[in-house]
GROMACS .gro file of N, CA and C in nm:
model
  369
    1MET      N    1  20.942   5.754  14.667
    1MET     CA    2  20.854   5.861  14.708
    1MET      C    3  20.709   5.815  14.711
    2ILE      N    4  20.670   5.731  14.617
    2ILE     CA    5  20.532   5.682  14.612
    2ILE      C    6  20.496   5.615  14.744
    3THR      N    7  20.580   5.525  14.789
    3THR     CA    8  20.555   5.453  14.914
    3THR      C    9  20.565   5.547  15.033
    4TRP      N   10  20.668   5.630  15.035
    4TRP     CA   11  20.689   5.720  15.149
    4TRP      C   12  20.569   5.811  15.171
    5LEU      N   13  20.510   5.864  15.064
    5LEU     CA   14  20.397   5.955  15.077
    5LEU      C   15  20.263   5.883  15.083
    6GLY      N   16  20.265   5.751  15.075
    6GLY     CA   17  20.142   5.673  15.088
    6GLY      C   18  20.052   5.675  14.967
    7MET      N   19  20.107   5.705  14.850
    7MET     CA   20  20.027   5.709  14.727
    7MET      C   21  19.981   5.569  14.691
    8GLU      N   22  19.857   5.560  14.641
    8GLU     CA   23  19.800   5.432  14.601
    8GLU      C   24  19.729   5.446  14.467
    9PHE      N   25  19.742   5.343  14.384
    9PHE     CA   26  19.668   5.336  14.260
    9PHE      C   27  19.522   5.305  14.294
   10VAL      N   28  19.429   5.373  14.228
   10VAL     CA   29  19.286   5.352  14.254
   10VAL      C   30  19.218   5.284  14.136
   11GLU      N   31  19.228   5.344  14.017
   11GLU     CA   32  19.164   5.283  13.900
   11GLU      C   33  19.217   5.344  13.772
   12ALA      N   34  19.193   5.272  13.663
   12ALA     CA   35  19.231   5.320  13.530
   12ALA      C   36  19.115   5.296  13.436
   13GLY      N   37  19.097   5.389  13.343
   13GLY     CA   38  18.996   5.375  13.238
   13GLY      C   39  19.062   5.399  13.104
   14ASP      N   40  18.981   5.402  13.000
   14ASP     CA   41  19.035   5.424  12.866
   14ASP      C   42  19.100   5.560  12.851
   15ASP      N   43  19.052   5.660  12.926
   15ASP     CA   44  19.105   5.795  12.909
   15ASP      C   45  19.140   5.862  13.042
   16PHE      N   46  19.167   5.784  13.145
   16PHE     CA   47  19.206   5.844  13.273
   16PHE      C   48  19.282   5.743  13.359
   17LEU      N   49  19.352   5.798  13.458
   17LEU     CA   50  19.419   5.719  13.561
   17LEU      C   51  19.388   5.789  13.692
   18ARG      N   52  19.363   5.714  13.799
   18ARG     CA   53  19.330   5.774  13.928
   18ARG      C   54  19.417   5.711  14.038
   19MET      N   55  19.469   5.801  14.125
   19MET     CA   56  19.547   5.761  14.242
   19MET      C   57  19.496   5.840  14.361
   20ARG      N   58  19.538   5.798  14.479
   20ARG     CA   59  19.504   5.874  14.599
   20ARG      C   60  19.627   5.885  14.688
   21MET      N   61  19.622   5.983  14.779
   21MET     CA   62  19.731   6.006  14.873
   21MET      C   63  19.670   6.053  15.004
   22PRO      N   64  19.720   6.003  15.118
   22PRO     CA   65  19.665   6.048  15.246
   22PRO      C   66  19.710   6.190  15.280
   23VAL      N   67  19.625   6.258  15.351
   23VAL     CA   68  19.662   6.388  15.409
   23VAL      C   69  19.694   6.356  15.554
   24ASP      N   70  19.823   6.340  15.583
   24ASP     CA   71  19.867   6.301  15.718
   24ASP      C   72  20.002   6.366  15.747
   25ALA      N   73  20.067   6.321  15.851
   25ALA     CA   74  20.194   6.383  15.895
   25ALA      C   75  20.299   6.385  15.784
   26ARG      N   76  20.293   6.290  15.690
   26ARG     CA   77  20.392   6.285  15.581
   26ARG      C   78  20.367   6.391  15.474
   27THR      N   79  20.243   6.439  15.463
   27THR     CA   80  20.206   6.520  15.347
   27THR      C   81  20.155   6.660  15.382
   28VAL      N   82  20.159   6.697  15.510
   28VAL     CA   83  20.111   6.831  15.547
   28VAL      C   84  20.228   6.923  15.580
   29GLN      N   85  20.202   7.053  15.570
   29GLN     CA   86  20.301   7.154  15.608
   29GLN      C   87  20.277   7.192  15.755
   30PRO      N   88  20.358   7.280  15.813
   30PRO     CA   89  20.347   7.311  15.956
   30PRO      C   90  20.208   7.360  16.001
   31MET      N   91  20.130   7.418  15.910
   31MET     CA   92  19.996   7.465  15.947
   31MET      C   93  19.892   7.353  15.934
   32LYS      N   94  19.939   7.229  15.916
   32LYS     CA   95  19.855   7.108  15.909
   32LYS      C   96  19.764   7.105  15.786
   33ARG      N   97  19.804   7.174  15.681
   33ARG     CA   98  19.733   7.171  15.553
   33ARG      C   99  19.816   7.089  15.455
   34LEU      N  100  19.751   7.028  15.358
   34LEU     CA  101  19.824   6.953  15.256
   34LEU      C  102  19.933   7.041  15.196
   35HIS      N  103  20.053   6.992  15.195
   35HIS     CA  104  20.169   7.066  15.143
   35HIS      C  105  20.159   7.072  14.990
   36GLY      N  106  20.182   7.191  14.934
   36GLY     CA  107  20.178   7.207  14.789
   36GLY      C  108  20.276   7.116  14.718
   37GLY      N  109  20.392   7.093  14.779
   37GLY     CA  110  20.490   7.004  14.719
   37GLY      C  111  20.442   6.860  14.713
   38ALA      N  112  20.364   6.819  14.813
   38ALA     CA  113  20.308   6.683  14.811
   38ALA      C  114  20.206   6.672  14.698
   39SER      N  115  20.125   6.776  14.679
   39SER     CA  116  20.029   6.776  14.568
   39SER      C  117  20.101   6.765  14.434
   40VAL      N  118  20.210   6.840  14.418
   40VAL     CA  119  20.285   6.836  14.293
   40VAL      C  120  20.353   6.700  14.275
   41ALA      N  121  20.401   6.642  14.383
   41ALA     CA  122  20.460   6.507  14.374
   41ALA      C  123  20.355   6.407  14.327
   42LEU      N  124  20.233   6.417  14.380
   42LEU     CA  125  20.125   6.329  14.336
   42LEU      C  126  20.093   6.354  14.189
   43ALA      N  127  20.086   6.481  14.149
   43ALA     CA  128  20.055   6.514  14.009
   43ALA      C  129  20.163   6.460  13.914
   44GLU      N  130  20.290   6.478  13.949
   44GLU     CA  131  20.395   6.429  13.860
   44GLU      C  132  20.398   6.276  13.857
   45THR      N  133  20.370   6.214  13.969
   45THR     CA  134  20.368   6.068  13.973
   45THR      C  135  20.259   6.013  13.883
   46ILE      N  136  20.137   6.063  13.900
   46ILE     CA  137  20.027   6.010  13.818
   46ILE      C  138  20.045   6.048  13.671
   47GLY      N  139  20.097   6.168  13.645
   47GLY     CA  140  20.122   6.207  13.506
   47GLY      C  141  20.224   6.117  13.440
   48SER      N  142  20.330   6.084  13.512
   48SER     CA  143  20.434   5.995  13.458
   48SER      C  144  20.379   5.855  13.434
   49MET      N  145  20.301   5.805  13.530
   49MET     CA  146  20.243   5.672  13.513
   49MET      C  147  20.146   5.669  13.395
   50ALA      N  148  20.064   5.772  13.383
   50ALA     CA  149  19.969   5.778  13.272
   50ALA      C  150  20.042   5.786  13.138
   51ALA      N  151  20.146   5.868  13.132
   51ALA     CA  152  20.223   5.881  13.008
   51ALA      C  153  20.286   5.748  12.970
   52GLY      N  154  20.337   5.677  13.068
   52GLY     CA  155  20.399   5.548  13.042
   52GLY      C  156  20.303   5.444  12.987
   53ARG      N  157  20.176   5.459  13.021
   53ARG     CA  158  20.075   5.365  12.970
   53ARG      C  159  20.045   5.388  12.823
   54CYS      N  160  20.091   5.500  12.768
   54CYS     CA  161  20.058   5.537  12.630
   54CYS      C  162  20.171   5.514  12.531
   55VAL      N  163  20.279   5.453  12.577
   55VAL     CA  164  20.392   5.424  12.488
   55VAL      C  165  20.433   5.278  12.505
   56ASP      N  166  20.505   5.227  12.409
   56ASP     CA  167  20.564   5.094  12.419
   56ASP      C  168  20.691   5.107  12.502
   57LEU      N  169  20.685   5.064  12.627
   57LEU     CA  170  20.798   5.082  12.719
   57LEU      C  171  20.917   4.992  12.686
   58THR      N  172  20.904   4.905  12.587
   58THR     CA  173  21.021   4.831  12.540
   58THR      C  174  21.102   4.914  12.441
   59GLN      N  175  21.041   5.021  12.388
   59GLN     CA  176  21.109   5.106  12.290
   59GLN      C  177  21.128   5.250  12.335
   60PHE      N  178  21.049   5.294  12.433
   60PHE     CA  179  21.052   5.434  12.477
   60PHE      C  180  21.047   5.443  12.629
   61THR      N  181  21.093   5.557  12.679
   61THR     CA  182  21.071   5.592  12.818
   61THR      C  183  21.006   5.731  12.818
   62VAL      N  184  20.947   5.767  12.930
   62VAL     CA  185  20.888   5.900  12.943
   62VAL      C  186  20.949   5.967  13.066
   63VAL      N  187  20.976   6.095  13.053
   63VAL     CA  188  21.031   6.173  13.164
   63VAL      C  189  20.957   6.306  13.172
   64GLY      N  190  20.948   6.358  13.292
   64GLY     CA  191  20.884   6.487  13.311
   64GLY      C  192  20.964   6.598  13.245
   65ALA      N  193  20.895   6.684  13.170
   65ALA     CA  194  20.959   6.798  13.106
   65ALA      C  195  20.914   6.929  13.169
   66GLU      N  196  20.790   6.933  13.220
   66GLU     CA  197  20.737   7.055  13.281
   66GLU      C  198  20.616   7.019  13.364
   67ILE      N  199  20.599   7.090  13.475
   67ILE     CA  200  20.478   7.075  13.555
   67ILE      C  201  20.444   7.210  13.616
   68ASN      N  202  20.315   7.238  13.625
   68ASN     CA  203  20.272   7.355  13.700
   68ASN      C  204  20.150   7.315  13.781
   69ALA      N  205  20.119   7.394  13.881
   69ALA     CA  206  20.007   7.362  13.968
   69ALA      C  207  19.947   7.489  14.026
   70ASN      N  208  19.816   7.487  14.039
   70ASN     CA  209  19.744   7.592  14.109
   70ASN      C  210  19.676   7.528  14.229
   71HIS      N  211  19.709   7.576  14.347
   71HIS     CA  212  19.651   7.523  14.471
   71HIS      C  213  19.526   7.605  14.501
   72LEU      N  214  19.411   7.539  14.500
   72LEU     CA  215  19.283   7.609  14.504
   72LEU      C  216  19.220   7.617  14.643
   73ARG      N  217  19.235   7.512  14.721
   73ARG     CA  218  19.180   7.514  14.858
   73ARG      C  219  19.258   7.414  14.941
   74PRO      N  220  19.258   7.432  15.072
   74PRO     CA  221  19.334   7.340  15.157
   74PRO      C  222  19.260   7.208  15.178
   75ALA      N  223  19.339   7.107  15.209
   75ALA     CA  224  19.286   6.979  15.258
   75ALA      C  225  19.355   6.956  15.391
   76PHE      N  226  19.278   6.913  15.490
   76PHE     CA  227  19.331   6.899  15.626
   76PHE      C  228  19.345   6.754  15.673
   77SER      N  229  19.268   6.663  15.616
   77SER     CA  230  19.270   6.524  15.662
   77SER      C  231  19.209   6.435  15.555
   78GLY      N  232  19.211   6.306  15.582
   78GLY     CA  233  19.152   6.210  15.488
   78GLY      C  234  19.244   6.180  15.371
   79TRP      N  235  19.185   6.173  15.254
   79TRP     CA  236  19.257   6.141  15.131
   79TRP      C  237  19.231   6.249  15.027
   80VAL      N  238  19.327   6.267  14.937
   80VAL     CA  239  19.303   6.344  14.816
   80VAL      C  240  19.317   6.247  14.698
   81TYR      N  241  19.239   6.273  14.595
   81TYR     CA  242  19.231   6.186  14.478
   81TYR      C  243  19.276   6.262  14.354
   82ALA      N  244  19.372   6.207  14.284
   82ALA     CA  245  19.424   6.268  14.161
   82ALA      C  246  19.372   6.191  14.041
   83THR      N  247  19.323   6.266  13.943
   83THR     CA  248  19.278   6.207  13.818
   83THR      C  249  19.354   6.272  13.703
   84ALA      N  250  19.421   6.190  13.623
   84ALA     CA  251  19.497   6.239  13.508
   84ALA      C  252  19.421   6.205  13.380
   85ARG      N  253  19.409   6.306  13.293
   85ARG     CA  254  19.345   6.287  13.163
   85ARG      C  255  19.434   6.349  13.055
   86PRO      N  256  19.444   6.285  12.938
   86PRO     CA  257  19.531   6.338  12.833
   86PRO      C  258  19.473   6.465  12.770
   87VAL      N  259  19.561   6.559  12.743
   87VAL     CA  260  19.527   6.679  12.666
   87VAL      C  261  19.579   6.662  12.524
   88SER      N  262  19.704   6.613  12.513
   88SER     CA  263  19.766   6.589  12.383
   88SER      C  264  19.865   6.473  12.397
   89LEU      N  265  19.853   6.376  12.307
   89LEU     CA  266  19.944   6.261  12.308
   89LEU      C  267  20.023   6.261  12.178
   90GLY      N  268  20.126   6.343  12.175
   90GLY     CA  269  20.210   6.353  12.056
   90GLY      C  270  20.318   6.246  12.052
   91ARG      N  271  20.391   6.246  11.942
   91ARG     CA  272  20.497   6.147  11.922
   91ARG      C  273  20.613   6.168  12.017
   92THR      N  274  20.646   6.296  12.048
   92THR     CA  275  20.760   6.324  12.134
   92THR      C  276  20.722   6.394  12.265
   93LEU      N  277  20.602   6.450  12.273
   93LEU     CA  278  20.554   6.515  12.395
   93LEU      C  279  20.411   6.474  12.424
   94GLN      N  280  20.383   6.456  12.552
   94GLN     CA  281  20.246   6.434  12.598
   94GLN      C  282  20.213   6.542  12.700
   95VAL      N  283  20.090   6.591  12.697
   95VAL     CA  284  20.044   6.688  12.795
   95VAL      C  285  19.924   6.627  12.867
   96TRP      N  286  19.928   6.634  13.000
   96TRP     CA  287  19.824   6.575  13.084
   96TRP      C  288  19.764   6.680  13.177
   97SER      N  289  19.634   6.674  13.195
   97SER     CA  290  19.563   6.758  13.291
   97SER      C  291  19.535   6.672  13.414
   98ILE      N  292  19.572   6.723  13.530
   98ILE     CA  293  19.555   6.648  13.654
   98ILE      C  294  19.473   6.732  13.751
   99GLU      N  295  19.365   6.674  13.799
   99GLU     CA  296  19.282   6.738  13.902
   99GLU      C  297  19.298   6.660  14.031
  100ILE      N  298  19.322   6.731  14.139
  100ILE     CA  299  19.331   6.669  14.272
  100ILE      C  300  19.215   6.723  14.354
  101ALA      N  301  19.135   6.631  14.406
  101ALA     CA  302  19.016   6.669  14.482
  101ALA      C  303  19.017   6.601  14.618
  102ASP      N  304  18.944   6.661  14.713
  102ASP     CA  305  18.932   6.599  14.845
  102ASP      C  306  18.823   6.492  14.842
  103GLU      N  307  18.796   6.432  14.956
  103GLU     CA  308  18.698   6.323  14.960
  103GLU      C  309  18.557   6.369  14.927
  104ALA      N  310  18.529   6.497  14.942
  104ALA     CA  311  18.397   6.552  14.907
  104ALA      C  312  18.389   6.588  14.759
  105GLY      N  313  18.500   6.570  14.686
  105GLY     CA  314  18.502   6.601  14.544
  105GLY      C  315  18.535   6.745  14.513
  106LYS      N  316  18.572   6.823  14.615
  106LYS     CA  317  18.608   6.964  14.592
  106LYS      C  318  18.752   6.972  14.543
  107LEU      N  319  18.774   7.052  14.438
  107LEU     CA  320  18.908   7.066  14.382
  107LEU      C  321  19.003   7.130  14.482
  108VAL      N  322  19.116   7.064  14.502
  108VAL     CA  323  19.222   7.113  14.589
  108VAL      C  324  19.334   7.173  14.503
  109CYS      N  325  19.360   7.111  14.389
  109CYS     CA  326  19.472   7.153  14.304
  109CYS      C  327  19.443   7.111  14.160
  110ILE      N  328  19.482   7.196  14.067
  110ILE     CA  329  19.482   7.158  13.926
  110ILE      C  330  19.626   7.171  13.876
  111SER      N  331  19.664   7.078  13.791
  111SER     CA  332  19.802   7.074  13.744
  111SER      C  333  19.805   7.037  13.597
  112ARG      N  334  19.909   7.084  13.529
  112ARG     CA  335  19.935   7.041  13.392
  112ARG      C  336  20.076   6.984  13.390
  113PHE      N  337  20.088   6.864  13.335
  113PHE     CA  338  20.214   6.792  13.332
  113PHE      C  339  20.251   6.761  13.187
  114THR      N  340  20.375   6.791  13.151
  114THR     CA  341  20.425   6.759  13.017
  114THR      C  342  20.533   6.654  13.030
  115ALA      N  343  20.518   6.547  12.953
  115ALA     CA  344  20.616   6.438  12.952
  115ALA      C  345  20.685   6.432  12.816
  116ALA      N  346  20.815   6.414  12.818
  116ALA     CA  347  20.891   6.392  12.695
  116ALA      C  348  20.898   6.242  12.671
  117VAL      N  349  20.875   6.202  12.546
  117VAL     CA  350  20.883   6.062  12.506
  117VAL      C  351  21.019   6.043  12.440
  118ILE      N  352  21.101   5.957  12.499
  118ILE     CA  353  21.240   5.941  12.456
  118ILE      C  354  21.265   5.797  12.410
  119PRO      N  355  21.317   5.779  12.288
  119PRO     CA  356  21.350   5.644  12.243
  119PRO      C  357  21.460   5.583  12.330
  120LEU      N  358  21.446   5.456  12.359
  120LEU     CA  359  21.552   5.386  12.432
  120LEU      C  360  21.665   5.353  12.335
  121PRO      N  361  21.788   5.347  12.385
  121PRO     CA  362  21.900   5.310  12.297
  121PRO      C  363  21.879   5.170  12.240
  122ALA      N  364  21.925   5.149  12.118
  122ALA     CA  365  21.915   5.016  12.056
  122ALA      C  366  21.994   4.916  12.139
  123GLN      N  367  21.941   4.799  12.153
  123GLN     CA  368  22.006   4.694  12.233
  123GLN      C  369  22.104   4.617  12.149
   0.00000   0.00000   0.00000
């Protein structure tokens, strides 16, 4: 899905991860606006990647447990940028806040993503 929707990693910092996704034929709905499902796919992707950066992936995996999104304004073209920041990094659950903005920096969508941290089976 990452490749199909054209998602790209942009940058990472100590307390954030940033990706972008094009607003094009792959990601718009029939009215030529960014599809809400594409926004949620971007939010879950970046949330999962961010959560994975916070655990030892040789001992744990992370999976999506819950996601919600509020679509605030349409995007018609160009790129949207998602930024994930941690809200809570618990032992078994992580909660991430994800903001998706257009190229002008205007919020398009806000999302909250919860990841479950699951121990891998002993080898």
